[in-house]
């Protein structure tokens, strides 16, 4: 059977999109920006000689710049994910990155395929926008997952600090130095804001809303109520830590129970696409006899709609709130 390398070229170019974006990101902002790094980015910036207020301003700008630019056309779909991921790229830089990646993909398609100019341009734009969006989504998901895992340990560290006599602001400062990123930098920003006079409860609430995390909302409410009504904050936070750990275990259990259904939905939607790709790679002329039939295009559209609906329905059925 004749072999068509075009689909393989598509896949290689899409993989190249991720490598290009990640490489540019680490090159511009340094290795400490990576979530895999054990380096606390805030402390590294301070060690390089930057002033405390300059570091605070830079980190706050990175954390809030995406939410503040949701009004940019087509950027609103990316802003929420970029905010949760705390992407250091500015909104304009992300848009330029989409354009640059689209140009890169177009050049690769021009060299590696024989498709028409309009088709190459459309596929290149989809790769550029879709690739950057997927990259940001993966960053956001990984960062939020790491914060969720770190939060109970951070609260327990605050509890121990409070029990030995440290004030809550000092407990926050200790957490920002003793744990790893990404939560260390988040608490470091809160500690710096508190040092310049901002209310700790308000700062925690702002972080919870920015990251859209229920456990952080519990923490901010607990701290705010204690500030207004008094009480033993160490005992309150100790109980909160137990609740968060229990919710985390329950979430993992639900995730394990629904994993089969989620992967079944993905497989049932992805298998027809994989079969289509395999058939076209092994025999590019397999569908030539039916391409001219008047039901061919409506049939393809209908299949695509049903595959998309399958993913949506399975996601709704397995989206159990904890």
Tab-separated table of C-alpha atoms in Angstrom:
chain	number	residue	atom	x	y	z
A	1	UNK	CA	0.000	0.000	0.000
A	2	UNK	CA	1.264	3.530	-0.698
A	3	UNK	CA	2.395	5.404	2.386
A	4	UNK	CA	1.503	9.046	3.002
A	5	UNK	CA	3.876	10.853	5.403
A	6	UNK	CA	1.701	13.978	5.660
A	7	UNK	CA	-0.201	12.901	8.772
A	8	UNK	CA	3.067	12.052	10.510
A	9	UNK	CA	4.340	15.513	9.561
A	10	UNK	CA	1.225	17.037	11.169
A	11	UNK	CA	1.935	15.166	14.402
A	12	UNK	CA	5.615	16.085	14.454
A	13	UNK	CA	4.819	19.756	13.880
A	14	UNK	CA	2.268	19.752	16.702
A	15	UNK	CA	4.821	18.181	19.061
A	16	UNK	CA	7.315	20.805	17.882
A	17	UNK	CA	4.831	23.489	18.958
A	18	UNK	CA	5.074	22.356	22.591
A	19	UNK	CA	8.857	22.087	22.486
A	20	UNK	CA	9.134	25.569	20.935
A	21	UNK	CA	6.813	27.265	23.439
A	22	UNK	CA	8.354	25.553	26.479
A	23	UNK	CA	11.883	26.278	25.242
A	24	UNK	CA	11.161	29.965	24.684
A	25	UNK	CA	9.452	30.213	28.080
A	26	UNK	CA	12.366	28.700	30.003
A	27	UNK	CA	14.900	30.688	27.981
A	28	UNK	CA	13.217	34.022	28.681
A	29	UNK	CA	12.379	33.536	32.349
A	30	UNK	CA	14.961	30.996	33.521
A	31	UNK	CA	14.712	27.453	34.801
A	32	UNK	CA	13.197	28.487	38.142
A	33	UNK	CA	9.959	29.352	36.316
A	34	UNK	CA	9.470	25.636	35.652
A	35	UNK	CA	7.114	23.807	38.005
A	36	UNK	CA	9.582	20.910	38.075
A	37	UNK	CA	12.212	23.149	39.685
A	38	UNK	CA	12.763	22.884	43.418
A	39	UNK	CA	13.913	26.496	43.505
A	40	UNK	CA	11.615	29.011	45.178
A	41	UNK	CA	11.332	31.630	42.443
A	42	UNK	CA	10.636	34.511	44.815
A	43	UNK	CA	13.680	33.750	46.974
A	44	UNK	CA	15.848	33.329	43.879
A	45	UNK	CA	14.784	36.768	42.645
A	46	UNK	CA	15.672	38.212	46.055
A	47	UNK	CA	19.026	36.426	46.068
A	48	UNK	CA	19.872	38.031	42.728
A	49	UNK	CA	19.737	41.448	44.391
A	50	UNK	CA	16.224	42.597	43.542
A	51	UNK	CA	14.484	44.691	46.165
A	52	UNK	CA	11.571	43.200	48.063
A	53	UNK	CA	9.051	45.685	46.692
A	54	UNK	CA	10.307	45.110	43.133
A	55	UNK	CA	9.905	41.340	43.476
A	56	UNK	CA	6.432	41.790	44.947
A	57	UNK	CA	5.390	44.094	42.118
A	58	UNK	CA	6.740	41.718	39.463
A	59	UNK	CA	5.025	38.649	40.926
A	60	UNK	CA	1.706	40.470	41.468
A	61	UNK	CA	1.823	41.702	37.888
A	62	UNK	CA	2.361	38.175	36.577
A	63	UNK	CA	-0.439	36.781	38.754
A	64	UNK	CA	-3.076	39.376	37.829
A	65	UNK	CA	-2.206	40.531	34.312
A	66	UNK	CA	-4.250	37.858	32.559
A	67	UNK	CA	-7.469	38.469	34.498
A	68	UNK	CA	-7.139	42.191	33.848
A	69	UNK	CA	-6.942	41.639	30.070
A	70	UNK	CA	-9.928	39.365	29.522
A	71	UNK	CA	-11.457	42.034	27.292
A	72	UNK	CA	-8.884	41.411	24.545
A	73	UNK	CA	-10.676	39.699	21.615
A	74	UNK	CA	-10.146	35.906	21.557
A	75	UNK	CA	-7.935	36.135	24.643
A	76	UNK	CA	-10.765	35.588	27.133
A	77	UNK	CA	-10.754	31.831	26.412
A	78	UNK	CA	-7.108	31.695	27.517
A	79	UNK	CA	-7.092	34.264	30.340
A	80	UNK	CA	-8.537	32.049	33.094
A	81	UNK	CA	-6.112	29.201	32.413
A	82	UNK	CA	-3.143	31.585	32.140
A	83	UNK	CA	-4.112	33.203	35.438
A	84	UNK	CA	-4.231	29.862	37.280
A	85	UNK	CA	-0.918	28.860	35.718
A	86	UNK	CA	0.618	32.259	36.627
A	87	UNK	CA	2.189	32.377	33.171
A	88	UNK	CA	4.933	34.998	33.206
A	89	UNK	CA	4.277	35.855	29.552
A	90	UNK	CA	2.144	38.972	29.232
A	91	UNK	CA	-1.137	38.694	27.293
A	92	UNK	CA	0.457	40.423	24.303
A	93	UNK	CA	3.430	38.057	24.438
A	94	UNK	CA	1.098	35.049	24.498
A	95	UNK	CA	-0.769	36.384	21.474
A	96	UNK	CA	2.541	36.986	19.661
A	97	UNK	CA	3.583	33.458	20.632
A	98	UNK	CA	0.416	32.105	18.996
A	99	UNK	CA	1.254	34.060	15.846
A	100	UNK	CA	4.885	32.883	15.858
A	101	UNK	CA	3.899	29.257	16.398
A	102	UNK	CA	1.315	29.503	13.617
A	103	UNK	CA	4.006	30.822	11.253
A	104	UNK	CA	6.342	28.022	12.354
A	105	UNK	CA	3.622	25.443	11.716
A	106	UNK	CA	2.798	26.963	8.325
A	107	UNK	CA	6.452	26.759	7.270
A	108	UNK	CA	6.641	23.154	8.424
A	109	UNK	CA	3.460	22.248	6.553
A	110	UNK	CA	4.758	24.002	3.436
A	111	UNK	CA	7.982	21.985	3.513
A	112	UNK	CA	6.495	18.638	4.560
A	113	UNK	CA	3.102	18.503	2.794
A	114	UNK	CA	1.491	19.222	-0.548
A	115	UNK	CA	-1.807	20.659	0.728
A	116	UNK	CA	-3.220	23.933	-0.567
A	117	UNK	CA	-2.233	27.307	0.833
A	118	UNK	CA	-5.638	27.941	2.451
A	119	UNK	CA	-5.645	24.497	4.064
A	120	UNK	CA	-2.089	24.950	5.340
A	121	UNK	CA	-2.957	28.367	6.764
A	122	UNK	CA	-6.082	27.056	8.512
A	123	UNK	CA	-4.247	24.072	10.007
A	124	UNK	CA	-1.320	26.298	11.047
A	125	UNK	CA	-3.633	28.697	12.891
A	126	UNK	CA	-5.368	25.805	14.645
A	127	UNK	CA	-1.984	24.403	15.675
A	128	UNK	CA	-0.738	27.786	16.882
A	129	UNK	CA	-3.805	28.725	18.905
A	130	UNK	CA	-4.649	25.179	19.993
A	131	UNK	CA	-1.045	24.339	20.844
A	132	UNK	CA	-0.517	27.394	23.070
A	133	UNK	CA	-3.925	26.901	24.707
A	134	UNK	CA	-3.154	23.229	25.419
A	135	UNK	CA	0.263	24.165	26.792
A	136	UNK	CA	-1.227	26.781	29.127
A	137	UNK	CA	-3.996	24.373	30.208
A	138	UNK	CA	-1.454	21.700	31.071
A	139	UNK	CA	0.574	24.235	33.063
A	140	UNK	CA	-2.547	25.384	34.929
A	141	UNK	CA	-3.711	21.857	35.724
A	142	UNK	CA	-0.294	20.786	36.967
A	143	UNK	CA	0.165	23.930	39.074
A	144	UNK	CA	-3.263	23.698	40.728
A	145	UNK	CA	-2.720	19.993	41.470
A	146	UNK	CA	0.617	20.733	43.120
A	147	UNK	CA	-0.900	23.523	45.224
A	148	UNK	CA	-3.721	21.225	46.345
A	149	UNK	CA	-1.191	18.633	47.495
A	150	UNK	CA	1.024	21.193	49.248
A	151	UNK	CA	-1.734	23.078	51.066
A	152	UNK	CA	-2.367	20.623	53.976
A	153	UNK	CA	1.363	20.460	54.746
A	154	UNK	CA	1.577	24.262	54.604
A	155	UNK	CA	-1.346	24.634	57.028
A	156	UNK	CA	0.179	22.116	59.437
A	157	UNK	CA	3.453	24.056	59.317
A	158	UNK	CA	1.506	27.214	60.193
A	159	UNK	CA	-0.154	25.360	63.079
A	160	UNK	CA	3.218	24.313	64.516
A	161	UNK	CA	4.506	27.861	64.138
A	162	UNK	CA	1.488	29.304	65.941
A	163	UNK	CA	1.776	26.793	68.779
A	164	UNK	CA	5.362	27.805	69.517
A	165	UNK	CA	4.337	31.449	69.746
A	166	UNK	CA	4.855	32.939	66.295
A	167	UNK	CA	2.252	35.444	65.031
A	168	UNK	CA	0.246	34.419	61.984
A	169	UNK	CA	2.174	36.754	59.675
A	170	UNK	CA	5.429	35.071	60.734
A	171	UNK	CA	3.854	31.656	60.159
A	172	UNK	CA	3.027	32.717	56.601
A	173	UNK	CA	6.618	33.895	56.134
A	174	UNK	CA	7.966	30.561	57.413
A	175	UNK	CA	5.767	28.655	54.968
A	176	UNK	CA	7.050	30.787	52.091
A	177	UNK	CA	10.629	29.777	52.936
A	178	UNK	CA	10.265	26.139	53.986
A	179	UNK	CA	8.028	24.615	51.336
A	180	UNK	CA	8.594	24.384	47.604
A	181	UNK	CA	7.017	26.212	44.725
A	182	UNK	CA	4.398	26.898	43.492
A	183	UNK	CA	2.748	27.468	46.896
A	184	UNK	CA	5.890	29.005	48.401
A	185	UNK	CA	5.856	31.967	46.026
A	186	UNK	CA	2.105	32.445	46.528
A	187	UNK	CA	2.508	32.637	50.313
A	188	UNK	CA	5.626	34.760	49.889
A	189	UNK	CA	3.552	37.342	48.040
A	190	UNK	CA	0.976	37.282	50.850
A	191	UNK	CA	3.740	37.728	53.446
A	192	UNK	CA	5.155	40.699	51.545
A	193	UNK	CA	1.713	42.261	51.144
A	194	UNK	CA	1.080	41.853	54.882
A	195	UNK	CA	4.428	43.510	55.613
A	196	UNK	CA	3.272	46.523	53.588
A	197	UNK	CA	-0.012	46.734	55.478
A	198	UNK	CA	-2.531	44.564	53.614
A	199	UNK	CA	-5.001	42.528	55.648
A	200	UNK	CA	-4.038	38.817	55.668
A	201	UNK	CA	-7.624	37.612	55.357
A	202	UNK	CA	-8.161	39.832	52.332
A	203	UNK	CA	-4.900	38.656	50.740
A	204	UNK	CA	-5.825	34.992	51.265
A	205	UNK	CA	-9.290	35.596	49.829
A	206	UNK	CA	-7.774	37.257	46.763
A	207	UNK	CA	-5.473	34.262	46.213
A	208	UNK	CA	-8.380	31.832	46.630
A	209	UNK	CA	-10.494	33.660	44.050
A	210	UNK	CA	-7.593	34.019	41.621
A	211	UNK	CA	-6.783	30.294	41.782
A	212	UNK	CA	-10.463	29.303	42.137
A	213	UNK	CA	-9.703	26.775	44.904
A	214	UNK	CA	-12.313	25.830	47.489
A	215	UNK	CA	-9.744	24.757	50.095
A	216	UNK	CA	-8.081	28.177	49.961
A	217	UNK	CA	-11.501	29.782	50.412
A	218	UNK	CA	-11.919	27.710	53.590
A	219	UNK	CA	-8.536	28.990	54.800
A	220	UNK	CA	-9.340	32.631	54.082
A	221	UNK	CA	-12.753	32.367	55.783
A	222	UNK	CA	-11.216	30.703	58.839
A	223	UNK	CA	-8.574	33.419	59.176
A	224	UNK	CA	-11.106	36.236	58.626
A	225	UNK	CA	-13.543	34.860	61.220
A	226	UNK	CA	-10.724	34.437	63.758
A	227	UNK	CA	-9.586	38.021	63.187
A	228	UNK	CA	-13.109	39.334	63.765
A	229	UNK	CA	-14.304	37.025	66.552
A	230	UNK	CA	-11.129	35.739	68.174
A	231	UNK	CA	-10.372	32.161	69.147
A	232	UNK	CA	-7.524	29.692	68.947
A	233	UNK	CA	-6.320	29.995	65.359
A	234	UNK	CA	-3.941	27.038	65.721
A	235	UNK	CA	-6.800	24.696	66.631
A	236	UNK	CA	-8.976	26.087	63.842
A	237	UNK	CA	-6.259	25.537	61.246
A	238	UNK	CA	-5.471	22.062	62.613
A	239	UNK	CA	-9.090	21.079	62.102
A	240	UNK	CA	-9.078	22.670	58.653
A	241	UNK	CA	-5.985	20.678	57.686
A	242	UNK	CA	-7.758	17.435	58.613
A	243	UNK	CA	-10.817	18.449	56.576
A	244	UNK	CA	-8.691	19.315	53.525
A	245	UNK	CA	-6.803	16.012	53.740
A	246	UNK	CA	-10.096	14.113	54.009
A	247	UNK	CA	-11.505	15.992	50.996
A	248	UNK	CA	-8.307	15.301	49.072
A	249	UNK	CA	-8.501	11.555	49.826
A	250	UNK	CA	-12.166	11.510	48.823
A	251	UNK	CA	-11.358	13.401	45.620
A	252	UNK	CA	-8.648	10.872	44.744
A	253	UNK	CA	-11.055	8.010	45.448
A	254	UNK	CA	-13.750	9.544	43.234
A	255	UNK	CA	-11.132	10.146	40.545
A	256	UNK	CA	-10.099	6.491	40.675
A	257	UNK	CA	-13.700	5.270	40.519
A	258	UNK	CA	-14.586	7.472	37.538
A	259	UNK	CA	-11.293	6.908	35.682
A	260	UNK	CA	-12.679	3.949	33.714
A	261	UNK	CA	-15.709	5.895	32.517
A	262	UNK	CA	-13.576	8.913	31.567
A	263	UNK	CA	-11.116	6.852	29.546
A	264	UNK	CA	-13.962	4.908	27.949
A	265	UNK	CA	-15.462	8.167	26.722
A	266	UNK	CA	-12.091	9.360	25.417
A	267	UNK	CA	-11.418	6.025	23.724
A	268	UNK	CA	-14.849	5.817	22.100
A	269	UNK	CA	-14.396	9.334	20.737
A	270	UNK	CA	-10.751	8.924	19.775
A	271	UNK	CA	-10.858	5.468	18.207
A	272	UNK	CA	-12.752	6.524	15.043
A	273	UNK	CA	-10.275	9.374	14.549
A	274	UNK	CA	-7.295	7.053	15.069
A	275	UNK	CA	-8.844	4.514	12.692
A	276	UNK	CA	-9.339	7.248	10.070
A	277	UNK	CA	-5.716	8.341	10.406
A	278	UNK	CA	-4.458	4.752	10.187
A	279	UNK	CA	-6.549	4.023	7.097
A	280	UNK	CA	-5.347	7.188	5.361
A	281	UNK	CA	-1.728	6.414	6.201
A	282	UNK	CA	-1.975	2.837	4.903
A	283	UNK	CA	-4.162	3.626	1.897
A	284	UNK	CA	-4.613	7.362	1.071
A	285	UNK	CA	-7.075	6.495	-1.735
A	286	UNK	CA	-9.378	4.363	0.420
A	287	UNK	CA	-12.207	6.931	0.531
A	288	UNK	CA	-11.854	8.254	-3.024
A	289	UNK	CA	-14.972	6.418	-4.290
A	290	UNK	CA	-17.291	7.998	-1.710
A	291	UNK	CA	-15.826	11.506	-1.451
A	292	UNK	CA	-18.015	12.735	-4.291
A	293	UNK	CA	-21.244	11.432	-2.748
A	294	UNK	CA	-23.596	14.165	-1.567
A	295	UNK	CA	-23.884	12.587	1.902
A	296	UNK	CA	-20.120	12.468	2.488
A	297	UNK	CA	-19.679	15.965	3.975
A	298	UNK	CA	-22.930	15.898	6.033
A	299	UNK	CA	-21.921	12.452	7.310
A	300	UNK	CA	-18.493	13.692	8.390
A	301	UNK	CA	-20.071	16.650	10.174
A	302	UNK	CA	-22.599	14.408	11.922
A	303	UNK	CA	-19.881	11.989	13.074
A	304	UNK	CA	-17.781	14.877	14.414
A	305	UNK	CA	-20.778	16.303	16.299
A	306	UNK	CA	-21.637	12.935	17.857
A	307	UNK	CA	-18.026	12.329	18.895
A	308	UNK	CA	-17.928	15.759	20.521
A	309	UNK	CA	-21.257	15.145	22.276
A	310	UNK	CA	-19.935	11.837	23.566
A	311	UNK	CA	-17.019	13.608	25.252
A	312	UNK	CA	-19.297	16.274	26.735
A	313	UNK	CA	-21.854	13.771	28.073
A	314	UNK	CA	-19.198	11.511	29.591
A	315	UNK	CA	-17.532	14.518	31.228
A	316	UNK	CA	-20.858	15.625	32.730
A	317	UNK	CA	-21.582	12.113	34.037
A	318	UNK	CA	-18.167	11.774	35.690
A	319	UNK	CA	-17.881	15.350	37.012
A	320	UNK	CA	-18.613	14.625	40.657
A	321	UNK	CA	-18.147	17.567	43.000
A	322	UNK	CA	-16.218	16.843	46.207
